[in-house]
């Protein structure tokens, strides 16, 4: 468990394994690691670089949301989405005006970049770039320890995927 401050509010965060899949209504965002060979795709927003991802639209599951967000933010088509787990998000002070459920979940996934289109920033992103995977800790605008389990799963995913490509 970890306490973080996002904006002006404090939240209690915990890593949840993918076997403990929460009800879809409680999954509010999907984010992930998009690989092109050994390199990791990051997108730049007004606050800095981060993994592609964002909110689920009504009726959308986390896989569809991740695919849509990767396209909207980075202009890439991605392959099969593999779930690593979730970050459980619980505000320390209940906010009855929030659009989120009192406890929500952020899905973290991995995939490969299948196709790149010419980059055209149409949403909240300014740019896209590829970095060495472990550089995400330094490049991400607000990297914290709660992301480490997803990063370790992404390292395994990338290794497994690269082995399949070589065969």
Short mmCIF file of C-alpha atoms in Angstrom, two decimals:
data_model
loop_
_atom_site.label_atom_id
_atom_site.label_comp_id
_atom_site.label_asym_id
_atom_site.label_seq_id
_atom_site.Cartn_x
_atom_site.Cartn_y
_atom_site.Cartn_z
CA UNK A 1 0.00 0.00 0.00
CA UNK A 2 1.13 3.54 -0.71
CA UNK A 3 -0.28 7.01 -0.03
CA UNK A 4 0.06 9.54 -2.87
CA UNK A 5 -1.12 13.06 -3.54
CA UNK A 6 -2.73 13.66 -6.93
CA UNK A 7 -3.78 17.24 -7.41
CA UNK A 8 -4.87 18.44 -3.99
CA UNK A 9 -6.20 15.08 -2.76
CA UNK A 10 -4.59 12.09 -1.05
CA UNK A 11 -5.22 8.51 -2.12
CA UNK A 12 -4.40 5.07 -0.82
CA UNK A 13 -3.04 2.88 -3.62
CA UNK A 14 -2.44 -0.88 -3.70
CA UNK A 15 -1.32 -3.29 -6.43
CA UNK A 16 -3.88 -5.98 -7.29
CA UNK A 17 -2.99 -9.09 -9.29
CA UNK A 18 -4.95 -9.80 -12.50
CA UNK A 19 -6.52 -12.93 -10.93
CA UNK A 20 -8.52 -10.60 -8.66
CA UNK A 21 -10.38 -8.96 -11.53
CA UNK A 22 -12.71 -6.27 -10.13
CA UNK A 23 -16.23 -5.72 -11.45
CA UNK A 24 -16.09 -3.77 -14.74
CA UNK A 25 -17.98 -0.86 -13.22
CA UNK A 26 -15.03 -0.19 -10.91
CA UNK A 27 -12.33 -0.20 -13.64
CA UNK A 28 -12.06 3.47 -14.58
CA UNK A 29 -8.81 3.73 -16.57
CA UNK A 30 -6.49 1.60 -18.70
CA UNK A 31 -2.78 2.30 -19.21
CA UNK A 32 0.11 0.36 -20.54
CA UNK A 33 3.40 -0.52 -22.03
CA UNK A 34 3.49 -0.44 -25.85
CA UNK A 35 6.63 -2.02 -27.30
CA UNK A 36 8.31 -1.51 -30.65
CA UNK A 37 11.13 -4.04 -30.53
CA UNK A 38 12.97 -3.41 -27.25
CA UNK A 39 11.76 0.17 -26.97
CA UNK A 40 8.83 1.53 -24.98
CA UNK A 41 6.36 4.11 -26.31
CA UNK A 42 5.68 7.14 -24.12
CA UNK A 43 3.48 10.14 -24.80
CA UNK A 44 4.04 13.70 -23.70
CA UNK A 45 1.20 15.58 -22.08
CA UNK A 46 1.16 19.04 -20.47
CA UNK A 47 2.53 17.55 -17.23
CA UNK A 48 5.30 15.52 -18.91
CA UNK A 49 5.89 12.05 -20.32
CA UNK A 50 3.83 9.01 -19.31
CA UNK A 51 2.47 5.70 -20.57
CA UNK A 52 -0.42 5.89 -23.03
CA UNK A 53 -3.82 5.40 -21.45
CA UNK A 54 -6.84 7.02 -19.97
CA UNK A 55 -10.47 6.75 -18.98
CA UNK A 56 -12.88 4.10 -20.16
CA UNK A 57 -15.86 5.32 -22.15
CA UNK A 58 -19.33 4.06 -21.17
CA UNK A 59 -19.73 0.41 -22.23
CA UNK A 60 -16.01 0.03 -23.00
CA UNK A 61 -13.79 -2.59 -21.34
CA UNK A 62 -10.17 -1.92 -20.37
CA UNK A 63 -8.74 -3.65 -23.48
CA UNK A 64 -10.82 -1.56 -25.89
CA UNK A 65 -10.04 1.60 -23.90
CA UNK A 66 -6.30 0.91 -23.99
CA UNK A 67 -6.39 0.33 -27.76
CA UNK A 68 -8.42 3.50 -28.30
CA UNK A 69 -6.21 5.60 -26.02
CA UNK A 70 -3.00 4.34 -27.70
CA UNK A 71 -4.42 5.41 -31.05
CA UNK A 72 -5.75 8.76 -29.85
CA UNK A 73 -2.62 9.71 -27.90
CA UNK A 74 0.16 8.17 -29.99
CA UNK A 75 -1.38 7.43 -33.42
CA UNK A 76 -0.47 3.74 -33.19
CA UNK A 77 -2.41 0.54 -33.75
CA UNK A 78 -1.56 -2.06 -31.11
CA UNK A 79 -1.77 -5.83 -30.90
CA UNK A 80 -3.21 -8.17 -28.29
CA UNK A 81 -3.58 -6.58 -24.87
CA UNK A 82 -2.13 -8.56 -21.95
CA UNK A 83 -3.26 -7.57 -18.45
CA UNK A 84 -0.61 -7.28 -15.71
CA UNK A 85 -2.86 -6.15 -12.88
CA UNK A 86 -4.54 -3.15 -11.34
CA UNK A 87 -3.84 -0.28 -9.04
CA UNK A 88 -6.64 -0.02 -6.50
CA UNK A 89 -7.38 3.67 -5.82
CA UNK A 90 -9.19 4.77 -2.69
CA UNK A 91 -9.49 8.44 -1.69
CA UNK A 92 -8.54 9.11 1.93
CA UNK A 93 -11.39 11.61 2.18
CA UNK A 94 -14.66 10.59 0.53
CA UNK A 95 -15.83 13.02 -2.17
CA UNK A 96 -19.55 12.72 -2.89
CA UNK A 97 -19.17 15.00 -5.95
CA UNK A 98 -16.67 12.70 -7.68
CA UNK A 99 -17.56 10.87 -10.90
CA UNK A 100 -15.52 7.91 -9.67
CA UNK A 101 -16.74 5.09 -7.46
CA UNK A 102 -15.42 5.28 -3.88
CA UNK A 103 -12.89 2.57 -4.80
CA UNK A 104 -11.72 2.40 -8.43
CA UNK A 105 -9.15 0.41 -10.39
CA UNK A 106 -6.56 1.38 -13.00
CA UNK A 107 -5.76 -1.48 -15.41
CA UNK A 108 -2.10 -1.90 -16.47
CA UNK A 109 -1.33 -3.86 -19.64
CA UNK A 110 1.31 -4.59 -22.27
CA UNK A 111 1.14 -4.91 -26.03
CA UNK A 112 3.19 -4.39 -29.17
CA UNK A 113 2.93 -1.55 -31.67
CA UNK A 114 1.57 -3.11 -34.86
CA UNK A 115 1.41 0.00 -37.00
CA UNK A 116 2.43 3.64 -36.66
CA UNK A 117 0.60 6.46 -38.36
CA UNK A 118 1.97 9.92 -38.91
CA UNK A 119 1.86 11.59 -35.52
CA UNK A 120 -0.89 14.18 -35.35
CA UNK A 121 -1.53 15.56 -31.86
CA UNK A 122 -5.32 15.89 -31.71
CA UNK A 123 -6.03 15.12 -28.08
CA UNK A 124 -4.15 16.12 -24.92
CA UNK A 125 -0.76 14.83 -26.11
CA UNK A 126 2.06 16.93 -27.51
CA UNK A 127 4.41 14.21 -28.79
CA UNK A 128 5.34 10.53 -28.76
CA UNK A 129 8.73 8.92 -28.50
CA UNK A 130 10.38 5.58 -27.79
CA UNK A 131 12.72 5.01 -24.87
CA UNK A 132 14.58 2.06 -23.31
CA UNK A 133 12.06 0.31 -21.04
CA UNK A 134 13.78 0.91 -17.70
CA UNK A 135 14.21 4.62 -18.48
CA UNK A 136 10.50 5.01 -17.72
CA UNK A 137 11.40 5.56 -14.07
CA UNK A 138 13.32 8.73 -14.96
CA UNK A 139 11.21 9.91 -17.90
CA UNK A 140 7.72 9.52 -16.39
CA UNK A 141 6.59 12.82 -14.85
CA UNK A 142 5.40 11.22 -11.60
CA UNK A 143 6.81 7.69 -11.37
CA UNK A 144 6.31 6.12 -7.96
CA UNK A 145 6.82 2.72 -6.39
CA UNK A 146 3.23 1.59 -6.94
CA UNK A 147 4.05 1.21 -10.67
CA UNK A 148 6.93 -1.21 -10.04
CA UNK A 149 4.88 -4.46 -10.17
CA UNK A 150 3.48 -3.45 -13.57
CA UNK A 151 6.99 -2.59 -14.79
CA UNK A 152 8.34 -5.97 -13.68
CA UNK A 153 5.50 -7.71 -15.53
CA UNK A 154 6.22 -5.59 -18.61
CA UNK A 155 9.89 -6.65 -18.50
CA UNK A 156 8.79 -10.31 -18.59
CA UNK A 157 6.25 -9.61 -21.34
CA UNK A 158 8.86 -7.86 -23.49
CA UNK A 159 11.40 -10.67 -22.99
CA UNK A 160 8.83 -13.32 -23.89
CA UNK A 161 7.60 -11.36 -26.91
CA UNK A 162 11.13 -10.77 -28.23
CA UNK A 163 11.92 -14.49 -27.93
CA UNK A 164 8.81 -15.27 -30.05
CA UNK A 165 9.88 -12.73 -32.69
CA UNK A 166 13.35 -14.29 -33.02
CA UNK A 167 11.95 -17.82 -33.55
#
